Amino acid sequence: LLAFKDGQDADILLTPIYLLFGVFLPLFLSPNDESPHLYHLVGVAAVGVGDSFAAIIGLNYGKTKWPRTNKTVEGSLAMFSAIVIFLMASQPFCSAPSPSCVVIFFVSLILSVVEAITENIDNILLPIVGYLLL
C-alpha cells in the first residue's frame, strides 16, 4: 500500500480510504429508489475518473501551475473533459429526467475548480459538491 501514500498521509494511509468513501458517498446520500440517476455516479465521475485523469495528465504534461498550489491547468482541463465525457456517456443508462448538457458542463467546471483549490480533502469534498449540484 505504500505506493498509494502521498503527502497528506500520516501513519495511516488515508488516501485510499477517502477514495473509496468518496466514490460511494453519493450512493449513501441518495434516496432508496430502484432507478439509477446521474447523481449516483458523481463520486465515480469526480474521484474515480476526473481526479485520476487530472493526476495523470497534470504529472506527465502539466506545465502551467495554478497560483499557490502544485496543481496544473492542464490537469484541471483533463479533469473537466473526463467528467463531461463520463457523465454524458452515462446518461443513457440513467432514468429520466437527465440533466441538460449545460448542467453537466457547469457541474464539471465547478468540480474541476474545487479540485484545483483544495489540497487534502478533495476525495471527500468533490462527490458531495457534485451530488448537491446534480
PDB file of N, CA and C in Angstrom, residues 1-107:
ATOM      1  N   LEU A   1       0.801  -1.212   0.000  1.00  0.00           N
ATOM      2  CA  LEU A   1       0.000   0.000   0.000  1.00  0.00           C
ATOM      3  C   LEU A   1       0.837   1.268   0.000  1.00  0.00           C
ATOM      4  N   LEU A   2       2.115   1.141   0.180  1.00  0.00           N
ATOM      5  CA  LEU A   2       2.963   2.332   0.208  1.00  0.00           C
ATOM      6  C   LEU A   2       2.966   3.073  -1.119  1.00  0.00           C
ATOM      7  N   ALA A   3       2.628   2.393  -2.200  1.00  0.00           N
ATOM      8  CA  ALA A   3       2.556   3.071  -3.497  1.00  0.00           C
ATOM      9  C   ALA A   3       1.451   4.111  -3.526  1.00  0.00           C
ATOM     10  N   PHE A   4       0.444   3.961  -2.652  1.00  0.00           N
ATOM     11  CA  PHE A   4      -0.677   4.891  -2.615  1.00  0.00           C
ATOM     12  C   PHE A   4      -0.476   6.012  -1.609  1.00  0.00           C
ATOM     13  N   LYS A   5       0.624   6.003  -0.906  1.00  0.00           N
ATOM     14  CA  LYS A   5       0.874   7.012   0.116  1.00  0.00           C
ATOM     15  C   LYS A   5       1.272   8.324  -0.542  1.00  0.00           C
ATOM     16  N   ASP A   6       0.677   9.423  -0.059  1.00  0.00           N
ATOM     17  CA  ASP A   6       1.079  10.733  -0.554  1.00  0.00           C
ATOM     18  C   ASP A   6       1.325  11.668   0.616  1.00  0.00           C
ATOM     19  N   GLY A   7       1.548  12.936   0.336  1.00  0.00           N
ATOM     20  CA  GLY A   7       1.953  13.901   1.351  1.00  0.00           C
ATOM     21  C   GLY A   7       0.942  14.136   2.450  1.00  0.00           C
ATOM     22  N   GLN A   8      -0.334  13.876   2.196  1.00  0.00           N
ATOM     23  CA  GLN A   8      -1.341  14.132   3.215  1.00  0.00           C
ATOM     24  C   GLN A   8      -1.503  12.968   4.187  1.00  0.00           C
ATOM     25  N   ASP A   9      -0.892  11.833   3.888  1.00  0.00           N
ATOM     26  CA  ASP A   9      -0.998  10.668   4.755  1.00  0.00           C
ATOM     27  C   ASP A   9       0.011  10.739   5.891  1.00  0.00           C
ATOM     28  N   ALA A  10      -0.426  10.310   7.046  1.00  0.00           N
ATOM     29  CA  ALA A  10       0.456  10.215   8.205  1.00  0.00           C
ATOM     30  C   ALA A  10       0.842   8.743   8.346  1.00  0.00           C
ATOM     31  N   ASP A  11       0.640   8.199   9.532  1.00  0.00           N
ATOM     32  CA  ASP A  11       0.944   6.790   9.750  1.00  0.00           C
ATOM     33  C   ASP A  11      -0.110   5.882   9.117  1.00  0.00           C
ATOM     34  N   ILE A  12      -1.320   6.384   9.005  1.00  0.00           N
ATOM     35  CA  ILE A  12      -2.406   5.618   8.402  1.00  0.00           C
ATOM     36  C   ILE A  12      -2.561   6.088   6.959  1.00  0.00           C
ATOM     37  N   LEU A  13      -2.743   5.170   6.058  1.00  0.00           N
ATOM     38  CA  LEU A  13      -2.933   5.530   4.653  1.00  0.00           C
ATOM     39  C   LEU A  13      -4.375   5.994   4.442  1.00  0.00           C
ATOM     40  N   LEU A  14      -4.586   7.290   4.476  1.00  0.00           N
ATOM     41  CA  LEU A  14      -5.927   7.836   4.381  1.00  0.00           C
ATOM     42  C   LEU A  14      -6.405   7.998   2.944  1.00  0.00           C
ATOM     43  N   THR A  15      -5.508   8.193   2.002  1.00  0.00           N
ATOM     44  CA  THR A  15      -5.920   8.468   0.632  1.00  0.00           C
ATOM     45  C   THR A  15      -6.795   7.359   0.042  1.00  0.00           C
ATOM     46  N   PRO A  16      -6.435   6.074   0.118  1.00  0.00           N
ATOM     47  CA  PRO A  16      -7.323   5.039  -0.430  1.00  0.00           C
ATOM     48  C   PRO A  16      -8.657   4.949   0.307  1.00  0.00           C
ATOM     49  N   ILE A  17      -8.639   5.220   1.606  1.00  0.00           N
ATOM     50  CA  ILE A  17      -9.881   5.200   2.380  1.00  0.00           C
ATOM     51  C   ILE A  17     -10.789   6.332   1.924  1.00  0.00           C
ATOM     52  N   TYR A  18     -10.233   7.537   1.772  1.00  0.00           N
ATOM     53  CA  TYR A  18     -11.014   8.679   1.290  1.00  0.00           C
ATOM     54  C   TYR A  18     -11.526   8.432  -0.122  1.00  0.00           C
ATOM     55  N   LEU A  19     -10.722   7.789  -0.945  1.00  0.00           N
ATOM     56  CA  LEU A  19     -11.125   7.494  -2.316  1.00  0.00           C
ATOM     57  C   LEU A  19     -12.353   6.587  -2.334  1.00  0.00           C
ATOM     58  N   LEU A  20     -12.308   5.503  -1.596  1.00  0.00           N
ATOM     59  CA  LEU A  20     -13.454   4.591  -1.538  1.00  0.00           C
ATOM     60  C   LEU A  20     -14.677   5.265  -0.941  1.00  0.00           C
ATOM     61  N   PHE A  21     -14.467   6.030   0.118  1.00  0.00           N
ATOM     62  CA  PHE A  21     -15.571   6.736   0.753  1.00  0.00           C
ATOM     63  C   PHE A  21     -16.191   7.732  -0.222  1.00  0.00           C
ATOM     64  N   GLY A  22     -15.352   8.453  -0.958  1.00  0.00           N
ATOM     65  CA  GLY A  22     -15.841   9.445  -1.908  1.00  0.00           C
ATOM     66  C   GLY A  22     -16.624   8.833  -3.049  1.00  0.00           C
ATOM     67  N   VAL A  23     -16.187   7.684  -3.538  1.00  0.00           N
ATOM     68  CA  VAL A  23     -16.891   7.024  -4.634  1.00  0.00           C
ATOM     69  C   VAL A  23     -18.279   6.570  -4.189  1.00  0.00           C
ATOM     70  N   PHE A  24     -18.393   6.061  -2.968  1.00  0.00           N
ATOM     71  CA  PHE A  24     -19.663   5.524  -2.501  1.00  0.00           C
ATOM     72  C   PHE A  24     -20.548   6.541  -1.781  1.00  0.00           C
ATOM     73  N   LEU A  25     -20.019   7.699  -1.443  1.00  0.00           N
ATOM     74  CA  LEU A  25     -20.782   8.698  -0.696  1.00  0.00           C
ATOM     75  C   LEU A  25     -22.089   9.097  -1.379  1.00  0.00           C
ATOM     76  N   PRO A  26     -22.122   9.380  -2.684  1.00  0.00           N
ATOM     77  CA  PRO A  26     -23.403   9.728  -3.311  1.00  0.00           C
ATOM     78  C   PRO A  26     -24.448   8.618  -3.220  1.00  0.00           C
ATOM     79  N   LEU A  27     -24.014   7.373  -3.212  1.00  0.00           N
ATOM     80  CA  LEU A  27     -24.968   6.270  -3.060  1.00  0.00           C
ATOM     81  C   LEU A  27     -25.588   6.264  -1.675  1.00  0.00           C
ATOM     82  N   PHE A  28     -24.789   6.584  -0.655  1.00  0.00           N
ATOM     83  CA  PHE A  28     -25.303   6.627   0.706  1.00  0.00           C
ATOM     84  C   PHE A  28     -26.215   7.825   0.931  1.00  0.00           C
ATOM     85  N   LEU A  29     -25.941   8.933   0.249  1.00  0.00           N
ATOM     86  CA  LEU A  29     -26.747  10.139   0.404  1.00  0.00           C
ATOM     87  C   LEU A  29     -28.050  10.078  -0.378  1.00  0.00           C
ATOM     88  N   SER A  30     -28.129   9.205  -1.370  1.00  0.00           N
ATOM     89  CA  SER A  30     -29.271   9.153  -2.274  1.00  0.00           C
ATOM     90  C   SER A  30     -30.472   8.496  -1.624  1.00  0.00           C
ATOM     91  N   PRO A  31     -31.664   8.915  -2.081  1.00  0.00           N
ATOM     92  CA  PRO A  31     -32.860   8.206  -1.618  1.00  0.00           C
ATOM     93  C   PRO A  31     -32.838   6.773  -2.136  1.00  0.00           C
ATOM     94  N   ASN A  32     -33.504   5.910  -1.432  1.00  0.00           N
ATOM     95  CA  ASN A  32     -33.516   4.492  -1.787  1.00  0.00           C
ATOM     96  C   ASN A  32     -34.552   4.249  -2.883  1.00  0.00           C
ATOM     97  N   ASP A  33     -34.119   4.411  -4.127  1.00  0.00           N
ATOM     98  CA  ASP A  33     -35.006   4.126  -5.241  1.00  0.00           C
ATOM     99  C   ASP A  33     -34.361   3.097  -6.162  1.00  0.00           C
ATOM    100  N   GLU A  34     -35.191   2.513  -7.003  1.00  0.00           N
ATOM    101  CA  GLU A  34     -34.696   1.421  -7.841  1.00  0.00           C
ATOM    102  C   GLU A  34     -34.053   1.894  -9.133  1.00  0.00           C
ATOM    103  N   SER A  35     -34.393   3.085  -9.590  1.00  0.00           N
ATOM    104  CA  SER A  35     -33.867   3.543 -10.873  1.00  0.00           C
ATOM    105  C   SER A  35     -32.600   4.368 -10.672  1.00  0.00           C
ATOM    106  N   PRO A  36     -31.589   4.117 -11.488  1.00  0.00           N
ATOM    107  CA  PRO A  36     -30.335   4.865 -11.337  1.00  0.00           C
ATOM    108  C   PRO A  36     -30.470   6.298 -11.852  1.00  0.00           C
ATOM    109  N   HIS A  37     -29.833   7.202 -11.159  1.00  0.00           N
ATOM    110  CA  HIS A  37     -29.785   8.610 -11.546  1.00  0.00           C
ATOM    111  C   HIS A  37     -28.328   8.999 -11.746  1.00  0.00           C
ATOM    112  N   LEU A  38     -28.121  10.103 -12.444  1.00  0.00           N
ATOM    113  CA  LEU A  38     -26.759  10.549 -12.716  1.00  0.00           C
ATOM    114  C   LEU A  38     -26.031  10.928 -11.434  1.00  0.00           C
ATOM    115  N   TYR A  39     -26.767  11.431 -10.433  1.00  0.00           N
ATOM    116  CA  TYR A  39     -26.107  11.803  -9.182  1.00  0.00           C
ATOM    117  C   TYR A  39     -25.553  10.600  -8.431  1.00  0.00           C
ATOM    118  N   HIS A  40     -26.032   9.400  -8.744  1.00  0.00           N
ATOM    119  CA  HIS A  40     -25.445   8.201  -8.142  1.00  0.00           C
ATOM    120  C   HIS A  40     -24.001   7.999  -8.608  1.00  0.00           C
ATOM    121  N   LEU A  41     -23.694   8.460  -9.804  1.00  0.00           N
ATOM    122  CA  LEU A  41     -22.385   8.218 -10.419  1.00  0.00           C
ATOM    123  C   LEU A  41     -21.402   9.359 -10.240  1.00  0.00           C
ATOM    124  N   VAL A  42     -21.812  10.423  -9.561  1.00  0.00           N
ATOM    125  CA  VAL A  42     -20.940  11.597  -9.482  1.00  0.00           C
ATOM    126  C   VAL A  42     -19.671  11.322  -8.674  1.00  0.00           C
ATOM    127  N   GLY A  43     -19.701  10.408  -7.727  1.00  0.00           N
ATOM    128  CA  GLY A  43     -18.488  10.047  -6.993  1.00  0.00           C
ATOM    129  C   GLY A  43     -17.475   9.364  -7.895  1.00  0.00           C
ATOM    130  N   VAL A  44     -17.955   8.450  -8.721  1.00  0.00           N
ATOM    131  CA  VAL A  44     -17.081   7.783  -9.687  1.00  0.00           C
ATOM    132  C   VAL A  44     -16.568   8.795 -10.705  1.00  0.00           C
ATOM    133  N   ALA A  45     -17.461   9.683 -11.167  1.00  0.00           N
ATOM    134  CA  ALA A  45     -17.070  10.689 -12.164  1.00  0.00           C
ATOM    135  C   ALA A  45     -16.002  11.627 -11.622  1.00  0.00           C
ATOM    136  N   ALA A  46     -16.211  12.127 -10.402  1.00  0.00           N
ATOM    137  CA  ALA A  46     -15.306  13.137  -9.845  1.00  0.00           C
ATOM    138  C   ALA A  46     -13.994  12.541  -9.358  1.00  0.00           C
ATOM    139  N   VAL A  47     -14.081  11.505  -8.549  1.00  0.00           N
ATOM    140  CA  VAL A  47     -12.881  10.959  -7.907  1.00  0.00           C
ATOM    141  C   VAL A  47     -12.251   9.845  -8.741  1.00  0.00           C
ATOM    142  N   GLY A  48     -13.074   8.924  -9.213  1.00  0.00           N
ATOM    143  CA  GLY A  48     -12.536   7.790  -9.948  1.00  0.00           C
ATOM    144  C   GLY A  48     -12.032   8.134 -11.331  1.00  0.00           C
ATOM    145  N   VAL A  49     -12.759   8.979 -12.052  1.00  0.00           N
ATOM    146  CA  VAL A  49     -12.389   9.312 -13.428  1.00  0.00           C
ATOM    147  C   VAL A  49     -11.687  10.665 -13.492  1.00  0.00           C
ATOM    148  N   GLY A  50     -12.374  11.719 -13.044  1.00  0.00           N
ATOM    149  CA  GLY A  50     -11.840  13.073 -13.182  1.00  0.00           C
ATOM    150  C   GLY A  50     -10.535  13.311 -12.448  1.00  0.00           C
ATOM    151  N   ASP A  51     -10.498  12.983 -11.179  1.00  0.00           N
ATOM    152  CA  ASP A  51      -9.290  13.205 -10.379  1.00  0.00           C
ATOM    153  C   ASP A  51      -8.132  12.336 -10.881  1.00  0.00           C
ATOM    154  N   SER A  52      -8.451  11.143 -11.355  1.00  0.00           N
ATOM    155  CA  SER A  52      -7.408  10.269 -11.905  1.00  0.00           C
ATOM    156  C   SER A  52      -6.808  10.858 -13.178  1.00  0.00           C
ATOM    157  N   PHE A  53      -7.666  11.334 -14.072  1.00  0.00           N
ATOM    158  CA  PHE A  53      -7.159  11.968 -15.293  1.00  0.00           C
ATOM    159  C   PHE A  53      -6.372  13.226 -14.968  1.00  0.00           C
ATOM    160  N   ALA A  54      -6.843  14.000 -13.989  1.00  0.00           N
ATOM    161  CA  ALA A  54      -6.117  15.214 -13.596  1.00  0.00           C
ATOM    162  C   ALA A  54      -4.716  14.869 -13.111  1.00  0.00           C
ATOM    163  N   ALA A  55      -4.604  13.818 -12.317  1.00  0.00           N
ATOM    164  CA  ALA A  55      -3.293  13.418 -11.798  1.00  0.00           C
ATOM    165  C   ALA A  55      -2.374  12.927 -12.912  1.00  0.00           C
ATOM    166  N   ILE A  56      -2.892  12.092 -13.790  1.00  0.00           N
ATOM    167  CA  ILE A  56      -2.063  11.534 -14.864  1.00  0.00           C
ATOM    168  C   ILE A  56      -1.595  12.624 -15.824  1.00  0.00           C
ATOM    169  N   ILE A  57      -2.520  13.429 -16.303  1.00  0.00           N
ATOM    170  CA  ILE A  57      -2.173  14.483 -17.265  1.00  0.00           C
ATOM    171  C   ILE A  57      -1.359  15.572 -16.588  1.00  0.00           C
ATOM    172  N   GLY A  58      -1.755  15.957 -15.384  1.00  0.00           N
ATOM    173  CA  GLY A  58      -1.027  17.005 -14.670  1.00  0.00           C
ATOM    174  C   GLY A  58       0.415  16.638 -14.382  1.00  0.00           C
ATOM    175  N   LEU A  59       0.648  15.400 -13.966  1.00  0.00           N
ATOM    176  CA  LEU A  59       2.016  14.965 -13.665  1.00  0.00           C
ATOM    177  C   LEU A  59       2.870  14.802 -14.915  1.00  0.00           C
ATOM    178  N   ASN A  60       2.279  14.283 -15.971  1.00  0.00           N
ATOM    179  CA  ASN A  60       3.055  13.978 -17.171  1.00  0.00           C
ATOM    180  C   ASN A  60       3.166  15.129 -18.166  1.00  0.00           C
ATOM    181  N   TYR A  61       2.137  15.974 -18.226  1.00  0.00           N
ATOM    182  CA  TYR A  61       2.114  17.018 -19.256  1.00  0.00           C
ATOM    183  C   TYR A  61       1.890  18.416 -18.696  1.00  0.00           C
ATOM    184  N   GLY A  62       1.665  18.517 -17.394  1.00  0.00           N
ATOM    185  CA  GLY A  62       1.358  19.810 -16.798  1.00  0.00           C
ATOM    186  C   GLY A  62       2.543  20.756 -16.778  1.00  0.00           C
ATOM    187  N   LYS A  63       2.346  21.932 -17.304  1.00  0.00           N
ATOM    188  CA  LYS A  63       3.393  22.964 -17.327  1.00  0.00           C
ATOM    189  C   LYS A  63       2.969  24.215 -16.562  1.00  0.00           C
ATOM    190  N   THR A  64       1.688  24.549 -16.629  1.00  0.00           N
ATOM    191  CA  THR A  64       1.180  25.788 -16.051  1.00  0.00           C
ATOM    192  C   THR A  64       0.567  25.502 -14.685  1.00  0.00           C
ATOM    193  N   LYS A  65       1.213  25.973 -13.635  1.00  0.00           N
ATOM    194  CA  LYS A  65       0.729  25.742 -12.265  1.00  0.00           C
ATOM    195  C   LYS A  65      -0.317  26.787 -11.885  1.00  0.00           C
ATOM    196  N   TRP A  66      -1.304  26.345 -11.122  1.00  0.00           N
ATOM    197  CA  TRP A  66      -2.236  27.281 -10.509  1.00  0.00           C
ATOM    198  C   TRP A  66      -1.497  28.028  -9.403  1.00  0.00           C
ATOM    199  N   PRO A  67      -1.890  29.277  -9.117  1.00  0.00           N
ATOM    200  CA  PRO A  67      -1.215  30.022  -8.037  1.00  0.00           C
ATOM    201  C   PRO A  67      -1.361  29.310  -6.688  1.00  0.00           C
ATOM    202  N   ARG A  68      -0.299  29.310  -5.910  1.00  0.00           N
ATOM    203  CA  ARG A  68      -0.257  28.779  -4.544  1.00  0.00           C
ATOM    204  C   ARG A  68      -0.613  27.289  -4.441  1.00  0.00           C
ATOM    205  N   THR A  69      -0.328  26.532  -5.484  1.00  0.00           N
ATOM    206  CA  THR A  69      -0.588  25.098  -5.444  1.00  0.00           C
ATOM    207  C   THR A  69       0.334  24.389  -6.430  1.00  0.00           C
ATOM    208  N   ASN A  70       0.451  23.087  -6.282  1.00  0.00           N
ATOM    209  CA  ASN A  70       1.244  22.288  -7.222  1.00  0.00           C
ATOM    210  C   ASN A  70       0.396  21.733  -8.356  1.00  0.00           C
ATOM    211  N   LYS A  71      -0.887  22.023  -8.343  1.00  0.00           N
ATOM    212  CA  LYS A  71      -1.783  21.503  -9.370  1.00  0.00           C
ATOM    213  C   LYS A  71      -1.657  22.338 -10.642  1.00  0.00           C
ATOM    214  N   THR A  72      -1.954  21.690 -11.778  1.00  0.00           N
ATOM    215  CA  THR A  72      -1.733  22.353 -13.058  1.00  0.00           C
ATOM    216  C   THR A  72      -3.039  22.627 -13.798  1.00  0.00           C
ATOM    217  N   VAL A  73      -2.978  23.628 -14.652  1.00  0.00           N
ATOM    218  CA  VAL A  73      -4.115  23.968 -15.502  1.00  0.00           C
ATOM    219  C   VAL A  73      -4.428  22.802 -16.440  1.00  0.00           C
ATOM    220  N   GLU A  74      -3.405  22.161 -16.961  1.00  0.00           N
ATOM    221  CA  GLU A  74      -3.597  21.025 -17.862  1.00  0.00           C
ATOM    222  C   GLU A  74      -4.310  19.868 -17.156  1.00  0.00           C
ATOM    223  N   GLY A  75      -3.959  19.627 -15.904  1.00  0.00           N
ATOM    224  CA  GLY A  75      -4.644  18.604 -15.123  1.00  0.00           C
ATOM    225  C   GLY A  75      -6.102  18.954 -14.895  1.00  0.00           C
ATOM    226  N   SER A  76      -6.370  20.220 -14.624  1.00  0.00           N
ATOM    227  CA  SER A  76      -7.755  20.662 -14.423  1.00  0.00           C
ATOM    228  C   SER A  76      -8.573  20.531 -15.700  1.00  0.00           C
ATOM    229  N   LEU A  77      -7.984  20.871 -16.835  1.00  0.00           N
ATOM    230  CA  LEU A  77      -8.681  20.712 -18.117  1.00  0.00           C
ATOM    231  C   LEU A  77      -8.951  19.239 -18.420  1.00  0.00           C
ATOM    232  N   ALA A  78      -8.004  18.383 -18.069  1.00  0.00           N
ATOM    233  CA  ALA A  78      -8.203  16.941 -18.251  1.00  0.00           C
ATOM    234  C   ALA A  78      -9.331  16.443 -17.362  1.00  0.00           C
ATOM    235  N   MET A  79      -9.383  16.939 -16.135  1.00  0.00           N
ATOM    236  CA  MET A  79     -10.451  16.541 -15.222  1.00  0.00           C
ATOM    237  C   MET A  79     -11.803  16.981 -15.764  1.00  0.00           C
ATOM    238  N   PHE A  80     -11.890  18.240 -16.178  1.00  0.00           N
ATOM    239  CA  PHE A  80     -13.133  18.768 -16.734  1.00  0.00           C
ATOM    240  C   PHE A  80     -13.598  17.914 -17.913  1.00  0.00           C
ATOM    241  N   SER A  81     -12.708  17.644 -18.837  1.00  0.00           N
ATOM    242  CA  SER A  81     -13.052  16.863 -20.032  1.00  0.00           C
ATOM    243  C   SER A  81     -13.484  15.446 -19.674  1.00  0.00           C
ATOM    244  N   ALA A  82     -12.770  14.818 -18.762  1.00  0.00           N
ATOM    245  CA  ALA A  82     -13.082  13.435 -18.375  1.00  0.00           C
ATOM    246  C   ALA A  82     -14.441  13.343 -17.697  1.00  0.00           C
ATOM    247  N   ILE A  83     -14.756  14.305 -16.828  1.00  0.00           N
ATOM    248  CA  ILE A  83     -16.057  14.281 -16.148  1.00  0.00           C
ATOM    249  C   ILE A  83     -17.181  14.505 -17.148  1.00  0.00           C
ATOM    250  N   VAL A  84     -17.012  15.474 -18.050  1.00  0.00           N
ATOM    251  CA  VAL A  84     -18.041  15.730 -19.064  1.00  0.00           C
ATOM    252  C   VAL A  84     -18.293  14.474 -19.893  1.00  0.00           C
ATOM    253  N   ILE A  85     -17.238  13.860 -20.386  1.00  0.00           N
ATOM    254  CA  ILE A  85     -17.383  12.666 -21.225  1.00  0.00           C
ATOM    255  C   ILE A  85     -18.037  11.532 -20.446  1.00  0.00           C
ATOM    256  N   PHE A  86     -17.597  11.309 -19.203  1.00  0.00           N
ATOM    257  CA  PHE A  86     -18.156  10.220 -18.395  1.00  0.00           C
ATOM    258  C   PHE A  86     -19.642  10.441 -18.117  1.00  0.00           C
ATOM    259  N   LEU A  87     -20.015  11.653 -17.705  1.00  0.00           N
ATOM    260  CA  LEU A  87     -21.420  11.917 -17.381  1.00  0.00           C
ATOM    261  C   LEU A  87     -22.305  11.874 -18.625  1.00  0.00           C
ATOM    262  N   MET A  88     -21.804  12.392 -19.745  1.00  0.00           N
ATOM    263  CA  MET A  88     -22.589  12.345 -20.988  1.00  0.00           C
ATOM    264  C   MET A  88     -22.771  10.894 -21.453  1.00  0.00           C
ATOM    265  N   ALA A  89     -21.720  10.105 -21.344  1.00  0.00           N
ATOM    266  CA  ALA A  89     -21.800   8.702 -21.754  1.00  0.00           C
ATOM    267  C   ALA A  89     -22.679   7.889 -20.813  1.00  0.00           C
ATOM    268  N   SER A  90     -22.818   8.324 -19.564  1.00  0.00           N
ATOM    269  CA  SER A  90     -23.616   7.600 -18.575  1.00  0.00           C
ATOM    270  C   SER A  90     -25.098   7.929 -18.657  1.00  0.00           C
ATOM    271  N   GLN A  91     -25.447   9.028 -19.276  1.00  0.00           N
ATOM    272  CA  GLN A  91     -26.846   9.461 -19.321  1.00  0.00           C
ATOM    273  C   GLN A  91     -27.815   8.416 -19.869  1.00  0.00           C
ATOM    274  N   PRO A  92     -27.504   7.722 -20.948  1.00  0.00           N
ATOM    275  CA  PRO A  92     -28.474   6.746 -21.469  1.00  0.00           C
ATOM    276  C   PRO A  92     -28.798   5.609 -20.492  1.00  0.00           C
ATOM    277  N   PHE A  93     -27.938   5.381 -19.534  1.00  0.00           N
ATOM    278  CA  PHE A  93     -28.147   4.295 -18.583  1.00  0.00           C
ATOM    279  C   PHE A  93     -28.879   4.743 -17.324  1.00  0.00           C
ATOM    280  N   CYS A  94     -29.186   6.019 -17.253  1.00  0.00           N
ATOM    281  CA  CYS A  94     -29.855   6.577 -16.081  1.00  0.00           C
ATOM    282  C   CYS A  94     -31.296   6.918 -16.418  1.00  0.00           C
ATOM    283  N   SER A  95     -32.124   6.975 -15.380  1.00  0.00           N
ATOM    284  CA  SER A  95     -33.531   7.271 -15.598  1.00  0.00           C
ATOM    285  C   SER A  95     -33.728   8.757 -15.869  1.00  0.00           C
ATOM    286  N   ALA A  96     -34.836   9.057 -16.503  1.00  0.00           N
ATOM    287  CA  ALA A  96     -35.174  10.457 -16.792  1.00  0.00           C
ATOM    288  C   ALA A  96     -35.733  11.094 -15.532  1.00  0.00           C
ATOM    289  N   PRO A  97     -35.670  12.363 -15.367  1.00  0.00           N
ATOM    290  CA  PRO A  97     -35.073  13.319 -16.298  1.00  0.00           C
ATOM    291  C   PRO A  97     -33.570  13.444 -16.055  1.00  0.00           C
ATOM    292  N   SER A  98     -32.834  13.407 -17.128  1.00  0.00           N
ATOM    293  CA  SER A  98     -31.387  13.593 -17.043  1.00  0.00           C
ATOM    294  C   SER A  98     -31.067  15.077 -17.109  1.00  0.00           C
ATOM    295  N   PRO A  99     -30.017  15.497 -16.433  1.00  0.00           N
ATOM    296  CA  PRO A  99     -29.619  16.904 -16.518  1.00  0.00           C
ATOM    297  C   PRO A  99     -29.222  17.274 -17.948  1.00  0.00           C
ATOM    298  N   SER A 100     -29.398  18.531 -18.282  1.00  0.00           N
ATOM    299  CA  SER A 100     -29.037  19.000 -19.619  1.00  0.00           C
ATOM    300  C   SER A 100     -27.517  19.034 -19.779  1.00  0.00           C
ATOM    301  N   CYS A 101     -27.087  19.198 -21.013  1.00  0.00           N
ATOM    302  CA  CYS A 101     -25.652  19.307 -21.297  1.00  0.00           C
ATOM    303  C   CYS A 101     -25.051  20.514 -20.598  1.00  0.00           C
ATOM    304  N   VAL A 102     -25.820  21.588 -20.507  1.00  0.00           N
ATOM    305  CA  VAL A 102     -25.340  22.803 -19.833  1.00  0.00           C
ATOM    306  C   VAL A 102     -25.084  22.519 -18.359  1.00  0.00           C
ATOM    307  N   VAL A 103     -25.987  21.781 -17.729  1.00  0.00           N
ATOM    308  CA  VAL A 103     -25.818  21.429 -16.314  1.00  0.00           C
ATOM    309  C   VAL A 103     -24.592  20.541 -16.140  1.00  0.00           C
ATOM    310  N   ILE A 104     -24.405  19.581 -17.017  1.00  0.00           N
ATOM    311  CA  ILE A 104     -23.240  18.695 -16.931  1.00  0.00           C
ATOM    312  C   ILE A 104     -21.948  19.489 -17.095  1.00  0.00           C
ATOM    313  N   PHE A 105     -21.906  20.425 -18.044  1.00  0.00           N
ATOM    314  CA  PHE A 105     -20.726  21.276 -18.213  1.00  0.00           C
ATOM    315  C   PHE A 105     -20.478  22.107 -16.962  1.00  0.00           C
ATOM    316  N   PHE A 106     -21.552  22.686 -16.398  1.00  0.00           N
ATOM    317  CA  PHE A 106     -21.430  23.521 -15.201  1.00  0.00           C
ATOM    318  C   PHE A 106     -20.910  22.710 -14.016  1.00  0.00           C
ATOM    319  N   VAL A 107     -21.492  21.544 -13.796  1.00  0.00           N
ATOM    320  CA  VAL A 107     -21.062  20.678 -12.687  1.00  0.00           C
ATOM    321  C   VAL A 107     -19.605  20.270 -12.877  1.00  0.00           C
TER     322      VAL A 107
END
